[in-house]
Coordinates of C-alpha atoms and ligand atoms in Angstrom, one line a residue:
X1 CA 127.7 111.7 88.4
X2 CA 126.7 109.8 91.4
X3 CA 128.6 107.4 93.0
X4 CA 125.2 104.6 93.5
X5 CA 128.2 101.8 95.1
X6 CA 127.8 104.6 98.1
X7 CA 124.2 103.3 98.5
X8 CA 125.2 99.8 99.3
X9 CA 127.1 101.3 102.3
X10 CA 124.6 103.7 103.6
X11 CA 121.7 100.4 103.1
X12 CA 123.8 98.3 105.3
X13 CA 124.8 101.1 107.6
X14 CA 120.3 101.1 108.1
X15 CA 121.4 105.1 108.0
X16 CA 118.0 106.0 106.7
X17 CA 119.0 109.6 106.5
X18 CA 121.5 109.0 104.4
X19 CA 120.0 106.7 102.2
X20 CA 116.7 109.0 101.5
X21 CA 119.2 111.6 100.5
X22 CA 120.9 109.9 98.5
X23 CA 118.4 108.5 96.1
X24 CA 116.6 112.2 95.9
X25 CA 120.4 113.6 94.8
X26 CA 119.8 110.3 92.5
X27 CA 116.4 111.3 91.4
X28 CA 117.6 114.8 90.2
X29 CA 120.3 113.8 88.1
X30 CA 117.9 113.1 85.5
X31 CA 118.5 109.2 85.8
X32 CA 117.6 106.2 82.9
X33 CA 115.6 103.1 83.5
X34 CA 119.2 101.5 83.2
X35 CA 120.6 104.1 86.1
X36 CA 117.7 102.4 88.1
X37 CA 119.1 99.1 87.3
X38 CA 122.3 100.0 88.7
X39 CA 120.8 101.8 91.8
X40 CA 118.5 98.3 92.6
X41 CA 121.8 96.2 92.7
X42 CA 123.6 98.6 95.1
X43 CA 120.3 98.7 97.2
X44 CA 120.8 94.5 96.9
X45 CA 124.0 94.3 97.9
X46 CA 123.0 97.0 100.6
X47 CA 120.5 94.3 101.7
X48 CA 123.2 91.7 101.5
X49 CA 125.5 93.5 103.9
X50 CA 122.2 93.9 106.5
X51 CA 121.9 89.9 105.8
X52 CA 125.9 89.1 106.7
X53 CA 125.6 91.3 109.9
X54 CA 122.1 89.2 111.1
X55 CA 124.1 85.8 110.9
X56 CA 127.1 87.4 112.6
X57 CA 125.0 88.5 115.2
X58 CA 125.2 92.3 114.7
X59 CA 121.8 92.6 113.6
X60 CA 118.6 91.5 114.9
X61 CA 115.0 90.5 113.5
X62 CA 114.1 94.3 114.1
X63 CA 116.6 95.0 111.8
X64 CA 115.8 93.3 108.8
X65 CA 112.3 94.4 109.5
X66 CA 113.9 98.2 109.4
X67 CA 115.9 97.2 106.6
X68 CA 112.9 96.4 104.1
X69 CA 110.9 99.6 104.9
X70 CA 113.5 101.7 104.1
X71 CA 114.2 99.6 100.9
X72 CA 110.8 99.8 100.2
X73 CA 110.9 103.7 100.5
X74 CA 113.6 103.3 98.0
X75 CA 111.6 101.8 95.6
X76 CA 108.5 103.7 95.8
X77 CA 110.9 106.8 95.7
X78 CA 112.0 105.5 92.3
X79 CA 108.5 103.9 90.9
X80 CA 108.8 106.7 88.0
X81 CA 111.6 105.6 86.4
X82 CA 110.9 101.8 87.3
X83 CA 107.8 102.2 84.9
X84 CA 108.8 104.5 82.8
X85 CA 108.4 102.4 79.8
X86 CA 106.1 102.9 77.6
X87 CA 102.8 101.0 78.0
X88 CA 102.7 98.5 75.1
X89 CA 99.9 96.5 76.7
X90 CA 98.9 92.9 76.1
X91 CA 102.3 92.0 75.9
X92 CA 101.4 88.4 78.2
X93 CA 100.3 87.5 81.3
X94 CA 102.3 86.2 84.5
X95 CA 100.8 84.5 87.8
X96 CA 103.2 85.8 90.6
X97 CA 103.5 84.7 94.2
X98 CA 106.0 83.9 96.9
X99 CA 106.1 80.4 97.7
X100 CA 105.0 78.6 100.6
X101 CA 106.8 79.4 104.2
X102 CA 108.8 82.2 102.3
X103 CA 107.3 85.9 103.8
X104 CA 109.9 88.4 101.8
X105 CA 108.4 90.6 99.0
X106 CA 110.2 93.0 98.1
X107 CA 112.2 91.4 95.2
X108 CA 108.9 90.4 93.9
X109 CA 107.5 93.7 94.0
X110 CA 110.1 95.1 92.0
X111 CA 109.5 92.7 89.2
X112 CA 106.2 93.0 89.0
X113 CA 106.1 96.7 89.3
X114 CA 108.9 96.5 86.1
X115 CA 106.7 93.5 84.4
X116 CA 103.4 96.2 84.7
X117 CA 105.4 99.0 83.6
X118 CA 106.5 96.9 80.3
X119 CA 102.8 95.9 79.3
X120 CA 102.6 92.6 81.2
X121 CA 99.3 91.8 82.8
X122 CA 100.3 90.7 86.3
X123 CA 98.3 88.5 89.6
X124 CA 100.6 89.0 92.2
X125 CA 98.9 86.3 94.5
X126 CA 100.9 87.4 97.5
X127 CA 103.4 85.6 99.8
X128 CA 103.6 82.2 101.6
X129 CA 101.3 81.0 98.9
X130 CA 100.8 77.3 98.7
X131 CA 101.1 75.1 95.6
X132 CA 97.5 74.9 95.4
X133 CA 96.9 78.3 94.9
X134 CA 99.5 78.8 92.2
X135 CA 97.5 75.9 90.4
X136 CA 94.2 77.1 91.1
X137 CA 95.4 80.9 89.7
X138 CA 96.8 79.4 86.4
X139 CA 93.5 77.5 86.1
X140 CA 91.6 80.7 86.5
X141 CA 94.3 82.9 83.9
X142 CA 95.7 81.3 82.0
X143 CA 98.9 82.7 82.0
X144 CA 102.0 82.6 79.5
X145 CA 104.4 82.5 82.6
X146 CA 104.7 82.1 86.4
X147 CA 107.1 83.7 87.9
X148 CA 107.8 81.9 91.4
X149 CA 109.8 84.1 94.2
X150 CA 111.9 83.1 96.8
X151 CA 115.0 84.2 99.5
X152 CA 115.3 81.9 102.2
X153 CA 117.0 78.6 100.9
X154 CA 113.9 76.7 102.0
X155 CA 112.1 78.2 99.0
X156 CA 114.0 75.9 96.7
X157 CA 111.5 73.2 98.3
X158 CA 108.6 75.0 98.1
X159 CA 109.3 75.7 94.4
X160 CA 109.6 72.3 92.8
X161 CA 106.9 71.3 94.8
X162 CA 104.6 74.1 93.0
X163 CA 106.1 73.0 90.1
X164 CA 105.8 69.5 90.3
X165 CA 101.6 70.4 91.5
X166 CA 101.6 72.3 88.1
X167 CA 102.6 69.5 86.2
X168 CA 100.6 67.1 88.1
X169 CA 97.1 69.5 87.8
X170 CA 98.2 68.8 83.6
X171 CA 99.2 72.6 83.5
X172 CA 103.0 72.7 82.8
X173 CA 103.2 72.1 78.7
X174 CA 101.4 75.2 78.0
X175 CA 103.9 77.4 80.2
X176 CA 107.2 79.0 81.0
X177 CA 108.4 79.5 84.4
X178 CA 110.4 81.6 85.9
X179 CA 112.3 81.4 89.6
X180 CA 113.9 84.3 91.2
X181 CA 115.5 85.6 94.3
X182 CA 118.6 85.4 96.6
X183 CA 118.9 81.8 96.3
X184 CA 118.1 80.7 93.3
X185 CA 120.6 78.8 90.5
X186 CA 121.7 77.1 87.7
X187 CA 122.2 73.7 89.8
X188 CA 118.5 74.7 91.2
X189 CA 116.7 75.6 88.1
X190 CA 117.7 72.0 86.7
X191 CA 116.4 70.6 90.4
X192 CA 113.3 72.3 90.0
X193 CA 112.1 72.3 86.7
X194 CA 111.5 75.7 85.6
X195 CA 112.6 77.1 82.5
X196 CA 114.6 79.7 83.8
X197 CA 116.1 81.4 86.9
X198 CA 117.5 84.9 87.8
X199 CA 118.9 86.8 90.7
X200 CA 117.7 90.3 89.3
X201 CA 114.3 91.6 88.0
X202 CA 115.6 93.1 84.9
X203 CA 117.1 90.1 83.8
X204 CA 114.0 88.3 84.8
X205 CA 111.9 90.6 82.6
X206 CA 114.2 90.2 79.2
X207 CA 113.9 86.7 79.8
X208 CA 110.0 86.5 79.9
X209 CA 109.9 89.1 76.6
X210 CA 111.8 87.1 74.7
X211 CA 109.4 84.6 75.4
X212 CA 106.5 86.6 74.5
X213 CA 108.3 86.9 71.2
X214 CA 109.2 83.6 70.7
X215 CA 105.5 82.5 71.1
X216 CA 104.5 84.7 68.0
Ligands
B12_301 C1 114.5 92.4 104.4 C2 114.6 91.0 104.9 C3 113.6 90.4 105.7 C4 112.3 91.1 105.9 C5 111.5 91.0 104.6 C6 110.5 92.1 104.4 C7 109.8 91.9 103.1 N1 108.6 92.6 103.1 O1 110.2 91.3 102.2 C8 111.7 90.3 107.1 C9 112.0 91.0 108.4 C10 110.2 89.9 107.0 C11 112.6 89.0 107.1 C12 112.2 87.9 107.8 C13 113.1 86.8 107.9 N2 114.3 86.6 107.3 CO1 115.0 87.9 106.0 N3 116.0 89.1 105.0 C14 115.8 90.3 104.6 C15 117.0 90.8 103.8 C16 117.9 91.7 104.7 C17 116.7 91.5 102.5 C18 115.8 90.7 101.5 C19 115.5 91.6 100.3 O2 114.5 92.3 100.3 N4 116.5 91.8 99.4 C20 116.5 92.7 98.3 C21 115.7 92.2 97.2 C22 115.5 93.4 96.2 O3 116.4 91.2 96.6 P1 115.7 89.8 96.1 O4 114.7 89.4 97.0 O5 116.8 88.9 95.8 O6 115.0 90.3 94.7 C23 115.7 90.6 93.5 C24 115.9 89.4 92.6 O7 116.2 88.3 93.3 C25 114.7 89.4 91.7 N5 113.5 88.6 92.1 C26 113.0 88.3 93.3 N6 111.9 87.5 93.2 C27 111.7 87.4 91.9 C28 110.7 86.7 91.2 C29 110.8 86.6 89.8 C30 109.7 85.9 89.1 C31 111.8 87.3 89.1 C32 111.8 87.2 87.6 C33 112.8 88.0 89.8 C34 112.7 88.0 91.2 O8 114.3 90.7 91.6 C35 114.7 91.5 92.7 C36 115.3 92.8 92.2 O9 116.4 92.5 91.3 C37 117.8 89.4 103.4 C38 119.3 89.5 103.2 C39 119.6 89.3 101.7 N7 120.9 89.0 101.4 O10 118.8 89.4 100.8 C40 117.4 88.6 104.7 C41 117.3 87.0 104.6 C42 116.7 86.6 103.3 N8 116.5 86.7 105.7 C43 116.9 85.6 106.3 C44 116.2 85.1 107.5 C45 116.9 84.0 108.2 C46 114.9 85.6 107.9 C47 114.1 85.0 109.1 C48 114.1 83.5 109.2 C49 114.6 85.7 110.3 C50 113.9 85.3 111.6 N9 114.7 84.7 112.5 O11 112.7 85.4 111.8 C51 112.7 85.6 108.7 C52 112.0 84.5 107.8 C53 110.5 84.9 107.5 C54 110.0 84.0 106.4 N10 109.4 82.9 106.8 O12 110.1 84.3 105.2 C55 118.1 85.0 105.7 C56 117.8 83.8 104.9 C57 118.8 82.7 105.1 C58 118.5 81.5 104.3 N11 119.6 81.1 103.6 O13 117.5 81.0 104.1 C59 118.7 86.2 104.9 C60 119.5 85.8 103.7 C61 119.6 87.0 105.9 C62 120.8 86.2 106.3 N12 121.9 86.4 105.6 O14 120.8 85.5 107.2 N13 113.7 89.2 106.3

């Protein structure tokens, strides 16, 4: 059995080596969705350790710029088991996006990659996007949820603002919404407005299915 806290070491070490080796030992050990699960927190609190040394000064912009490629080499090195679910399709729809000023991806990527993989029609709309283009995709869709990403603090603006200009375009009634990344909270999800909040993709994705069933 492998030891996947080990990763969170190597991640923060930025030991690339290491860290591709490790997740191919990972890959042959004939791993579950839910051993993927485990793998994406270590790799998280991997990132966290790289995020700790930046504000002490340890690390540098280049760093965290190193730090997401190899995490996403990580991911694309576990897609498979990321969408191995079977493909009930039709399951719902979600409208994606970073919000505006916030340029990290990678935590979005994961969820929609594991919102695809479970049958969820997804328009990943990209990062930095502004309110208006969060209103003008869920005009065009239609969706049954919008998921709105974030890490830096600052995001917590940007997303009650995009959901205040949802309620405000007359949008809001007809859907859920979803926040999720580093900073996101209880205290926040009140502040915001959104129906629920998460700090990991898997957890985000239960949420929105129950959903989908409720609305049968
Ligand atoms: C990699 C990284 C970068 C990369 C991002 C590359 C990319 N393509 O995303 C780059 C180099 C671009 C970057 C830039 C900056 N960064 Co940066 N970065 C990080 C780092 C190390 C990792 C982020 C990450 O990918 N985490 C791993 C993913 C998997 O976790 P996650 O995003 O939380 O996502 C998970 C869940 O939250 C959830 N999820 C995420 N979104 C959603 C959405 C929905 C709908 C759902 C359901 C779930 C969900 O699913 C994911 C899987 O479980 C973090 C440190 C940290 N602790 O996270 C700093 C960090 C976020 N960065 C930070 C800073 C300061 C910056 C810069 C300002 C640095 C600078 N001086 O230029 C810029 C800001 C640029 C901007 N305007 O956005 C700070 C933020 C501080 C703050 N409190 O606001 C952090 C916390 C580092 C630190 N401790 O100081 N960064």
């Amino acid at each position: 059995m492998i030891d996947i806290s080990k990763l969170s070491q190597v991640m923060g070490d930025l030991d690339d080596d290491a860290v591709i080796q490790f997740v191919e030992d990972f890959m042959k050990s004939n791993p579950t969705p839910e051993d993927a699960d485990q793998l994406m927190t270590a790799a998280q609190e991997g990132m966290a350790i790289v995020g700790d040394r930046f504000e002490r000064g340890d690390y540098f912009v280049g760093d965290l710029i190193y730090a997401g490629e190899i995490l996403a080499d990580v991911i694309d090195m576990i897609r498979p088991i990321l969408s191995e679910v079977s493909q009930e399709l039709n399951r719902g729809k979600i409208v994606l996006g970073t919000v505006k000023g916030d340029l990290h991806d990678i935590g979005k990527n994961i969820f929609r990659i594991m919102a695809e993989a479970e049958g969820f029609e997804v328009h990943d709309i990209g990062i930095d996007q502004p309110v208006e283009a969060f209103v003008e995709k869920v005009k065009e869709i239609q969706p049954d949820i919008v998921g709105l990403s974030g890490v830096l603090t600052l995001a917590l603006d940007a997303m009650r603002l995009t959901v205040d200009g949802l309620k405000e375009a007359g949008l809001r009634d007809d859907l859920k919404i979803i926040i999720g990344g580093n900073p996101v909270s209880k205290d926040a999800n009140d502040q915001i407005g959104s129906d629920a909040f998460t700090t990991n993709a898997a957890h985000g994705l239960n949420i929105c299915k129950e959903w989908m069933e409720e609305k049968k």
